[in-house]
Short mmCIF file of C-alpha atoms in Angstrom, two decimals:
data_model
loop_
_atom_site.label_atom_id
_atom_site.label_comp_id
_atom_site.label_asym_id
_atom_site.label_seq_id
_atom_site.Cartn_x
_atom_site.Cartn_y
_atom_site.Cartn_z
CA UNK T 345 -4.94 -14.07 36.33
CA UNK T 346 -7.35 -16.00 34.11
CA UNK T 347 -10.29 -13.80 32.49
CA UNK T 348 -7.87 -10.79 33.27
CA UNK T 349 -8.84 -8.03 31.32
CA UNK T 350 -6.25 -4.81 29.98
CA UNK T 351 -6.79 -1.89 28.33
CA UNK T 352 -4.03 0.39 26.81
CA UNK T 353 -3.69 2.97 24.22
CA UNK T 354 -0.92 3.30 21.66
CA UNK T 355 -0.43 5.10 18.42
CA UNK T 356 -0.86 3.44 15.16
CA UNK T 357 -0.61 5.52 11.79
CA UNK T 358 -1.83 8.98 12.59
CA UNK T 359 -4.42 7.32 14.96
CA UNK T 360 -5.11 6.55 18.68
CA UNK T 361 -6.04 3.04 19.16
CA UNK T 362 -7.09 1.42 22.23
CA UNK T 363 -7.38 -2.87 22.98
CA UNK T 364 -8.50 -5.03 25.37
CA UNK T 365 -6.98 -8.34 25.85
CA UNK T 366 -8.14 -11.53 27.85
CA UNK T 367 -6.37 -14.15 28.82
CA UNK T 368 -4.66 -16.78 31.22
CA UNK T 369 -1.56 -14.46 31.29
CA UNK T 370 -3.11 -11.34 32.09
CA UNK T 371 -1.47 -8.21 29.34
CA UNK T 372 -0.04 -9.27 25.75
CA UNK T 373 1.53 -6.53 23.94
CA UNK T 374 -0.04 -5.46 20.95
CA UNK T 375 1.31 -2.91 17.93
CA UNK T 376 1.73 -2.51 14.55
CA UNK T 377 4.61 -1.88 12.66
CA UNK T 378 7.00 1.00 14.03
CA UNK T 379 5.81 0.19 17.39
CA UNK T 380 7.23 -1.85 20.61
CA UNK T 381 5.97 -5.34 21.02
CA UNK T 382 4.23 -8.06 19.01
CA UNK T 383 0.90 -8.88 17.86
CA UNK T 384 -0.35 -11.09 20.14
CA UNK T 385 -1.03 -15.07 19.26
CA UNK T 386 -4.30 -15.18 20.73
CA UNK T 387 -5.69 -12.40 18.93
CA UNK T 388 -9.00 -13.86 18.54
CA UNK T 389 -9.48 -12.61 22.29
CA UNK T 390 -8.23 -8.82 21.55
CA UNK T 391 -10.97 -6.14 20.89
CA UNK T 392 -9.95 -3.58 19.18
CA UNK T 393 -11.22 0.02 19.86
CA UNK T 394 -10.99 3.47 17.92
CA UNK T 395 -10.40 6.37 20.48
CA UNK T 396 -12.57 8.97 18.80
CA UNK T 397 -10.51 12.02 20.41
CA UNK T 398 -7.72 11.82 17.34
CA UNK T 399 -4.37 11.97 18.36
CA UNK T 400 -5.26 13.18 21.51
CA UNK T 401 -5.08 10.86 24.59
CA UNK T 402 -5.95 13.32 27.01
CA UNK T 403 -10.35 13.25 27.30
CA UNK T 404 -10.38 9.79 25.36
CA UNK T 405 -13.56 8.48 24.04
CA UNK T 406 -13.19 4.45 23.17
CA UNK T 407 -15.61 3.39 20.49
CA UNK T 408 -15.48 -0.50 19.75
CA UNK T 409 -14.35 -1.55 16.38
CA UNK T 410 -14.50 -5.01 16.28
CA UNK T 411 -12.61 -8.38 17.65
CA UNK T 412 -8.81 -9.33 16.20
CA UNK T 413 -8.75 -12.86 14.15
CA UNK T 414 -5.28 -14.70 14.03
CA UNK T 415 -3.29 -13.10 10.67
CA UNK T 416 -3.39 -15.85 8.26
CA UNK T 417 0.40 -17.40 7.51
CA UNK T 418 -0.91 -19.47 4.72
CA UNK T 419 -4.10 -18.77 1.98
CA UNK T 420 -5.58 -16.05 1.03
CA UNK T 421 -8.30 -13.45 2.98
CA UNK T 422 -11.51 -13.42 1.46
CA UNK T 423 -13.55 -10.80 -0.32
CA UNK T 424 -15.26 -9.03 2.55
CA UNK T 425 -12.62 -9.21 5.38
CA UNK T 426 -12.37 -6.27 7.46
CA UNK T 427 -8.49 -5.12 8.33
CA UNK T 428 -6.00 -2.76 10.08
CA UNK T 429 -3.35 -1.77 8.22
CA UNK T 430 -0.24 -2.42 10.08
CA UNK T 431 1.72 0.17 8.48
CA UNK T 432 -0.78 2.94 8.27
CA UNK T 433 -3.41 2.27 11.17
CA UNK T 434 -6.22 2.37 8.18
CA UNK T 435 -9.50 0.20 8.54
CA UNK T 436 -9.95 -1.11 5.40
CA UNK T 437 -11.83 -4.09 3.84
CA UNK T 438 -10.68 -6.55 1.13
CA UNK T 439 -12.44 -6.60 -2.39
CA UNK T 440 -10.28 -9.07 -4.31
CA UNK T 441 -6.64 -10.11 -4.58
CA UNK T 442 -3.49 -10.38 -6.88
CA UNK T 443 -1.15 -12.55 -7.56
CA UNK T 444 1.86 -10.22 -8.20
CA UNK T 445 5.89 -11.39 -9.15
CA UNK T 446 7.44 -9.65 -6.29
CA UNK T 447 11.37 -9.32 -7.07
CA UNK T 448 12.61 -8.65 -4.06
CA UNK T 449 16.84 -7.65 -4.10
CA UNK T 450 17.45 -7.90 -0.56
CA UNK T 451 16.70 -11.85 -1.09
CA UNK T 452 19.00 -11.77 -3.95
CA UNK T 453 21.70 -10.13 -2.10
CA UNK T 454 22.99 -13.65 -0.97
CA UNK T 455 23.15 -14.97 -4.31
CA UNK T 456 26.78 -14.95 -6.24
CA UNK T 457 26.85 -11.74 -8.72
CA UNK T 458 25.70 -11.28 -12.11
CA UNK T 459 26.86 -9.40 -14.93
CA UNK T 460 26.50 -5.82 -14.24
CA UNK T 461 22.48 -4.97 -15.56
CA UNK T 462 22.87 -2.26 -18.33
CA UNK T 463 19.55 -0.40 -17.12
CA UNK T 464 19.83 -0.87 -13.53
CA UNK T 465 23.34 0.25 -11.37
CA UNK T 466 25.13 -2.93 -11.50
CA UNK T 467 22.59 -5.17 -9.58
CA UNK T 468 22.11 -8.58 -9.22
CA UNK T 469 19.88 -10.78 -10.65
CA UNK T 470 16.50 -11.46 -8.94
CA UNK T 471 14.20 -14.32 -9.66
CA UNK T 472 10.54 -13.11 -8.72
CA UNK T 473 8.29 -15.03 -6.71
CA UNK T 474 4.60 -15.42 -6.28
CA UNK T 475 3.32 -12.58 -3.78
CA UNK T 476 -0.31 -11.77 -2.99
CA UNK T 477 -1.22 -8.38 -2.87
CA UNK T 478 -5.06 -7.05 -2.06
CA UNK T 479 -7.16 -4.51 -3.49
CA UNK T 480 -9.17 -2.67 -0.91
CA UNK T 481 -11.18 -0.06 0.31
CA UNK T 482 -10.23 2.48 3.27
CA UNK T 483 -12.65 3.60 5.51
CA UNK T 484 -13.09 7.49 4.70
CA UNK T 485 -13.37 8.31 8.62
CA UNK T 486 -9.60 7.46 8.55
CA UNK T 487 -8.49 8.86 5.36
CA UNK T 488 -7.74 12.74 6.90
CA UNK T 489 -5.55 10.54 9.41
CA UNK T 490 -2.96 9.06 6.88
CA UNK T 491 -3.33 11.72 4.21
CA UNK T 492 0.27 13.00 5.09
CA UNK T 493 1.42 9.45 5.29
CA UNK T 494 -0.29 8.01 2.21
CA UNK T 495 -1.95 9.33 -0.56
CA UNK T 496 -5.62 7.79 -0.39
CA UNK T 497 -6.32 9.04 -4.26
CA UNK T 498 -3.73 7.07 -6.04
CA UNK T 499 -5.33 4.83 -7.82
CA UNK T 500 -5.89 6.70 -11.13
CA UNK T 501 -7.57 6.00 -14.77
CA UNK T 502 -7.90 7.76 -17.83
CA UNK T 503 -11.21 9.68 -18.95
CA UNK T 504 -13.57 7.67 -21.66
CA UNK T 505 -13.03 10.60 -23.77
CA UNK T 506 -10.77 9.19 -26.79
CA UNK T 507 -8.58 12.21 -27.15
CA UNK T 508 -8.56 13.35 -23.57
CA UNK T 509 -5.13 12.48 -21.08
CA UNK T 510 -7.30 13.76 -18.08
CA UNK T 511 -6.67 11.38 -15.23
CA UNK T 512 -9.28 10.40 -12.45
CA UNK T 513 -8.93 9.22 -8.87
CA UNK T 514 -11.06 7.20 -6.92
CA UNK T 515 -10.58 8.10 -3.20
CA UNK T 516 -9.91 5.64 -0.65
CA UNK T 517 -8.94 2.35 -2.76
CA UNK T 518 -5.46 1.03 -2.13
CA UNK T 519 -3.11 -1.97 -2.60
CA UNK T 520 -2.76 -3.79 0.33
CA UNK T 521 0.50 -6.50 1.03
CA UNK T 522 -0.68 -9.91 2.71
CA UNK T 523 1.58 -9.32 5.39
CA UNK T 524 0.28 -5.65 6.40
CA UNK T 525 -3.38 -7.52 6.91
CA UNK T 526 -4.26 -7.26 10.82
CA UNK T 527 -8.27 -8.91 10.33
CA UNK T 528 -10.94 -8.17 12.56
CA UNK T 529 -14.32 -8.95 12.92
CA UNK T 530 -17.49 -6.92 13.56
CA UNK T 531 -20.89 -6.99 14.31
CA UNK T 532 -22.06 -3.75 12.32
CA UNK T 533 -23.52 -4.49 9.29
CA UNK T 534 -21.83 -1.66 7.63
CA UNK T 535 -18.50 -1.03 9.28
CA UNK T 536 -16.65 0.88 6.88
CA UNK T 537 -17.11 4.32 5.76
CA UNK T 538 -16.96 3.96 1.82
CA UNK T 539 -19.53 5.07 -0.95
CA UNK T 540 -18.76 2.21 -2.60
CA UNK T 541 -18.82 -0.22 0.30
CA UNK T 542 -23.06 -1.38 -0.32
CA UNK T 543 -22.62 -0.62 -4.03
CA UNK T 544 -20.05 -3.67 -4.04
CA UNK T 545 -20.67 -5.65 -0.76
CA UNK T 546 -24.16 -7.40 0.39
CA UNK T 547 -24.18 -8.29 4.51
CA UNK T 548 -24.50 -12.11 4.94
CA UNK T 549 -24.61 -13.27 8.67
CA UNK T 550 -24.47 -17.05 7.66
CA UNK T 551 -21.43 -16.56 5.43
CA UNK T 552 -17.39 -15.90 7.08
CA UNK T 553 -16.52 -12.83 6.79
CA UNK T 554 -20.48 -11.67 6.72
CA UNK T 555 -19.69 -9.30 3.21
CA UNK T 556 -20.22 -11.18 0.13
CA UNK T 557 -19.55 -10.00 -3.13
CA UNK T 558 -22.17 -8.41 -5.18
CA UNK T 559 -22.62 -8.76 -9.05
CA UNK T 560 -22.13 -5.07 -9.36
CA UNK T 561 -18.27 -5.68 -7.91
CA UNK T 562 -17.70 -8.49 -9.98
CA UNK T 563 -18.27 -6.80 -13.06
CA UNK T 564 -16.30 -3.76 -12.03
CA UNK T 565 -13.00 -5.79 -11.51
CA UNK T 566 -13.67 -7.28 -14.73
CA UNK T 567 -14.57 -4.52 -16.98
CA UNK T 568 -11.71 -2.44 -15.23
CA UNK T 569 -9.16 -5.22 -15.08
CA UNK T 570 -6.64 -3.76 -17.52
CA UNK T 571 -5.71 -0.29 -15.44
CA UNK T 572 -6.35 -1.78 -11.98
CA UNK T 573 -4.16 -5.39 -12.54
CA UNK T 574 -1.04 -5.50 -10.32
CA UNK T 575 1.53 -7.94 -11.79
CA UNK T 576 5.46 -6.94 -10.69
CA UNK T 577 6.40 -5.42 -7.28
CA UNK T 578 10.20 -4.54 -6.61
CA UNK T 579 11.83 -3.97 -3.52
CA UNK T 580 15.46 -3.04 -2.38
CA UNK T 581 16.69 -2.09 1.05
CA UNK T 582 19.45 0.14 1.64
CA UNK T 583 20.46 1.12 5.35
CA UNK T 584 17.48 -0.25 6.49
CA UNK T 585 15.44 2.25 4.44
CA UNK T 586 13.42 -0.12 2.39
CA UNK T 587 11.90 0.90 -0.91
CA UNK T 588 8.93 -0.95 -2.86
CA UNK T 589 8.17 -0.53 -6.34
CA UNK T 590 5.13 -1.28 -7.91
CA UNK T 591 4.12 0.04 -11.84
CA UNK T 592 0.96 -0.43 -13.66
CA UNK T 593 0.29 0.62 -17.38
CA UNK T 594 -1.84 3.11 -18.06
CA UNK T 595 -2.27 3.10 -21.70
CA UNK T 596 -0.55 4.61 -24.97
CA UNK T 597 -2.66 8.13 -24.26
CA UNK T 598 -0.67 8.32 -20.37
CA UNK T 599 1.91 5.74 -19.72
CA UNK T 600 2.45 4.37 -16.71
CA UNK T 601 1.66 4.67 -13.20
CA UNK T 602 4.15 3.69 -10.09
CA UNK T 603 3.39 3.42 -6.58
CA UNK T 604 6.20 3.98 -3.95
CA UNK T 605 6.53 3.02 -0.54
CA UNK T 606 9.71 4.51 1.80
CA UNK T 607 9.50 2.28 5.17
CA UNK T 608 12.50 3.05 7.52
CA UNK T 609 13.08 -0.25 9.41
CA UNK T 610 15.15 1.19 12.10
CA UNK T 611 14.71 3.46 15.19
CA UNK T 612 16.88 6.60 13.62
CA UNK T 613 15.03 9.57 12.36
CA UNK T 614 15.83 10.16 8.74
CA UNK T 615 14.27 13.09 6.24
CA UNK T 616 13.97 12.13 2.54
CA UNK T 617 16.02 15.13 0.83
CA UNK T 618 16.55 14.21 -3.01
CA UNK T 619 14.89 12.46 -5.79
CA UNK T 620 17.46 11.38 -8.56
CA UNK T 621 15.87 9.04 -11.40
CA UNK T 622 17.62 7.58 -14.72
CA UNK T 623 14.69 6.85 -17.13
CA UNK T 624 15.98 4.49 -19.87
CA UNK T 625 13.64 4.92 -23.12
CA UNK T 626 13.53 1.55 -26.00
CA UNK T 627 13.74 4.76 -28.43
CA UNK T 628 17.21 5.03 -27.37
CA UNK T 629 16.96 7.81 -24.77
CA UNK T 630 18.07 7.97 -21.19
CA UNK T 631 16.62 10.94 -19.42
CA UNK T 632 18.42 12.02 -15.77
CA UNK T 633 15.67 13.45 -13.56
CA UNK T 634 17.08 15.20 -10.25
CA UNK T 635 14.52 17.02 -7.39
CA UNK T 636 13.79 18.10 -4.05
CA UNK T 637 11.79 15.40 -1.83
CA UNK T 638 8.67 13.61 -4.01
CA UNK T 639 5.45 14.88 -4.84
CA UNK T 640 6.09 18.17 -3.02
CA UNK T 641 6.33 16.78 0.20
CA UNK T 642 10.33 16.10 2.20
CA UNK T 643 8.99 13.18 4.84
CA UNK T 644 10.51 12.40 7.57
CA UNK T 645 10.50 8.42 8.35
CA UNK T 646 10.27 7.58 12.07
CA UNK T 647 9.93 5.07 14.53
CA UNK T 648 5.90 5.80 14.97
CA UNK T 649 6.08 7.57 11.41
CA UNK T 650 8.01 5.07 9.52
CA UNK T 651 6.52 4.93 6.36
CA UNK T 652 5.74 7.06 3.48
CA UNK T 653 3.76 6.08 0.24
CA UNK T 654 2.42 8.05 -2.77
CA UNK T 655 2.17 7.69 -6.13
CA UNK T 656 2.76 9.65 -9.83
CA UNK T 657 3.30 9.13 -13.86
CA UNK T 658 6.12 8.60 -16.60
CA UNK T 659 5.70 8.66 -20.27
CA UNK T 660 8.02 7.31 -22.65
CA UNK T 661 8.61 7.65 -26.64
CA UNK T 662 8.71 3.94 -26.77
CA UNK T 663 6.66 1.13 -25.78
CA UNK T 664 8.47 0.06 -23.06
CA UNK T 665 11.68 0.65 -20.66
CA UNK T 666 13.07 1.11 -17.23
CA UNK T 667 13.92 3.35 -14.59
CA UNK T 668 15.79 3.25 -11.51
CA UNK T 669 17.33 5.92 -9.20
CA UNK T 670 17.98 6.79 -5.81
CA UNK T 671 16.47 8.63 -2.82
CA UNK T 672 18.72 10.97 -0.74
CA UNK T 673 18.15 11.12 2.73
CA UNK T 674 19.66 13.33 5.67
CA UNK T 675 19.93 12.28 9.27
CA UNK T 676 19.47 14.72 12.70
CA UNK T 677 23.36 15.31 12.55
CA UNK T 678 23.23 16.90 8.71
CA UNK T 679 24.92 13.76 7.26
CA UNK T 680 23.67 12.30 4.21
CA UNK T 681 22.71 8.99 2.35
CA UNK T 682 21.32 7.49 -0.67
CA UNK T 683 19.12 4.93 -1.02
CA UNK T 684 18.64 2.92 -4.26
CA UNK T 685 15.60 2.60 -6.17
CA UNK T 686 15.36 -0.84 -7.31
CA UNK T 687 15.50 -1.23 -11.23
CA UNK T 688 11.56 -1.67 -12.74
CA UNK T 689 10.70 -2.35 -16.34
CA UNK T 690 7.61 -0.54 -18.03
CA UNK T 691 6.04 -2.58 -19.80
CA UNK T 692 3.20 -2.05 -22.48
CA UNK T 693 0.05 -4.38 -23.21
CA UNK T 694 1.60 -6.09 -26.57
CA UNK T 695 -2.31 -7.31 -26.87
CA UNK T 696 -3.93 -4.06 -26.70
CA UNK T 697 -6.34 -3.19 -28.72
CA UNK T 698 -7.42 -0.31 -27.04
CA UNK T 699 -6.29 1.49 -24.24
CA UNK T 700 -7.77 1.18 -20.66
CA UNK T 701 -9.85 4.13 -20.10
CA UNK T 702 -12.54 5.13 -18.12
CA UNK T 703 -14.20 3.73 -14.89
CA UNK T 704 -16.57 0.95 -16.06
CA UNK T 705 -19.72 0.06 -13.92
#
């Protein structure tokens, strides 16, 4: 069967995708998360391919997208490296990474127990541990795909007016886990959809990946460094409905921003229901916050829809302080669960001088 070659299409996100494989042992299975299969080892022989017609398989139109690398285990993807999402089904491309502290409570579950955490609900402790996370940019062709999915304007900052608590989005950037990286390669000079894609990225064919880093993106992750910095993560998993938490600081004017990811890990259908948060204030004050689904929306978490992510804002009196929570969920036969929130500090700048405002060029 050597040079065999297969083509298939499956769902990924809200998208149709289509690959072609070659190899000694004719098909590999290929997916992302949520689907059957694996990625396959030699990916470096799968081309990957964008069926134009939607979600519709019926009158398919494949348009090549590029050539799948082998995910990196170890290091760190370059500026410039063009991805999948594995989660979402996004193209994307990488403009810089994190180091983050991700506490994770589902390693910590093995560990002996702690004295019960006043701000959390009687958790153990977790030790954090070096994680890289990646900030990117999503290809705007895809961004009408995983709108229901994923908010693609979460990244918010303030307005450079001193008294104003207006809040801005730029569409289309997002934080990206190592581990949700699928890379590809391409040979059009400008393969992703973003106005800020040649504003930050020069083509190089003699370099690997062939986008450099301009000066212009540089000095925008410098200058904007204090709203855009990613530094804790915290993740819990509770009947295999896995929750991620991830806050940034938005200055005194706001507060802080938190990102949230829902990712169902198993096969059952489950509808997120409730919101219940305890927000615990350094003033003193504990404030109970109960609500129907998040951000207007009930999702439902499947096995090809299993994940849900959006984000929104907290204030406090104080400085700093915690929440924590939990999600309600209901199953197909009217039952319900709850899923804990893990516990998440919010933390100030102790160094500011002045708060992070703006969108710097």
């Amino acid at each position: 069967m050597a040079g065999c070659v297969a083509r298939r299409a499956l769902t990924v996100g809200s998208r149709w995708w289509s690959r072609s494989l070659t190899g000694t042992r004719g098909p590999r299975p290929f997916c992302a998360a949520g689907g059957a299969g694996a990625f396959p080892p030699v990916a470096t022989t799968t081309t990957l391919r964008h069926l134009s017609s939607r979600n519709r398989p019926e009158g398919k139109v494949l348009e090549t997208v590029g050539v799948f690398e082998v995910p990196k285990q170890n290091g760190k993807y370059e500026t410039g490296q063009l991805f999948l999402h594995s989660v979402f089904g996004y193209r994307g491309v990488v403009l810089f990474p994190w180091q983050a502290r991700l506490y994770d409570r589902d390693v910590a579950s093995a560990a002996p127990e702690k004295a019960e955490n006043p701000a959390g609900h009687g958790s153990k402790e977790v030790k954090g541990k070096t994680h890289t996370y990646y900030q990117v940019l999503i290809d705007a062709r895809d961004c009408p795909h995983i709108s229901q999915r994923s908010q693609t304007e979460a990244v918010t900052f303030l307005a450079n007016h001193d008294d104003s608590r207006a809040l801005y989005a730029i569409p289309g950037l997002d934080y990206v886990s190592h581990e949700d990286i699928l890379p590809y390669t391409s040979t059009d000079q400008v393969p992703i959809q973003h106005e800020l894609f040649e504003r930050f990225l020069l083509y190089d064919q003699t370099k690997a990946p062939p986008f450099v880093a301009r000066e212009t993106l540089r000095a925008w992750q410098e200058k904007n460094h204090p709203w855009l910095e990613l530094s804790d993560v915290h993740r819990e998993t509770t009947e295999n409905i896995r929750v991620t938490v991830i806050p940034f600081y938005m200055g005194m004017r706001v507060g802080w921003r938190y990102c949230i990811r829902l990712e169902n890990l198993d096969s059952d259908v489950v509808q997120l229901r409730e919101r219940h948060w305890r927000i615990f204030s350094l003033s003193g004050t504990l404030e109970t916050v109960r609500g129907r689904g998040v951000v207007g929306r009930e999702p439902v978490l499947s096995k090809e829809q299993p994940a849900f992510q959006y984000s929104s804002h907290v204030s406090l009196q104080a400085s700093s302080g915690h929440m924590w929570g939990t999600f309600r969920f209901e199953r197909p036969d009217g039952s319900h669960f709850d899923v804990r929130i893990p516990p998440f500090s919010l933390e100030s700048n102790k160094d500011e001088k002045t708060p992070p405002s703006g969108l710097h060029w």
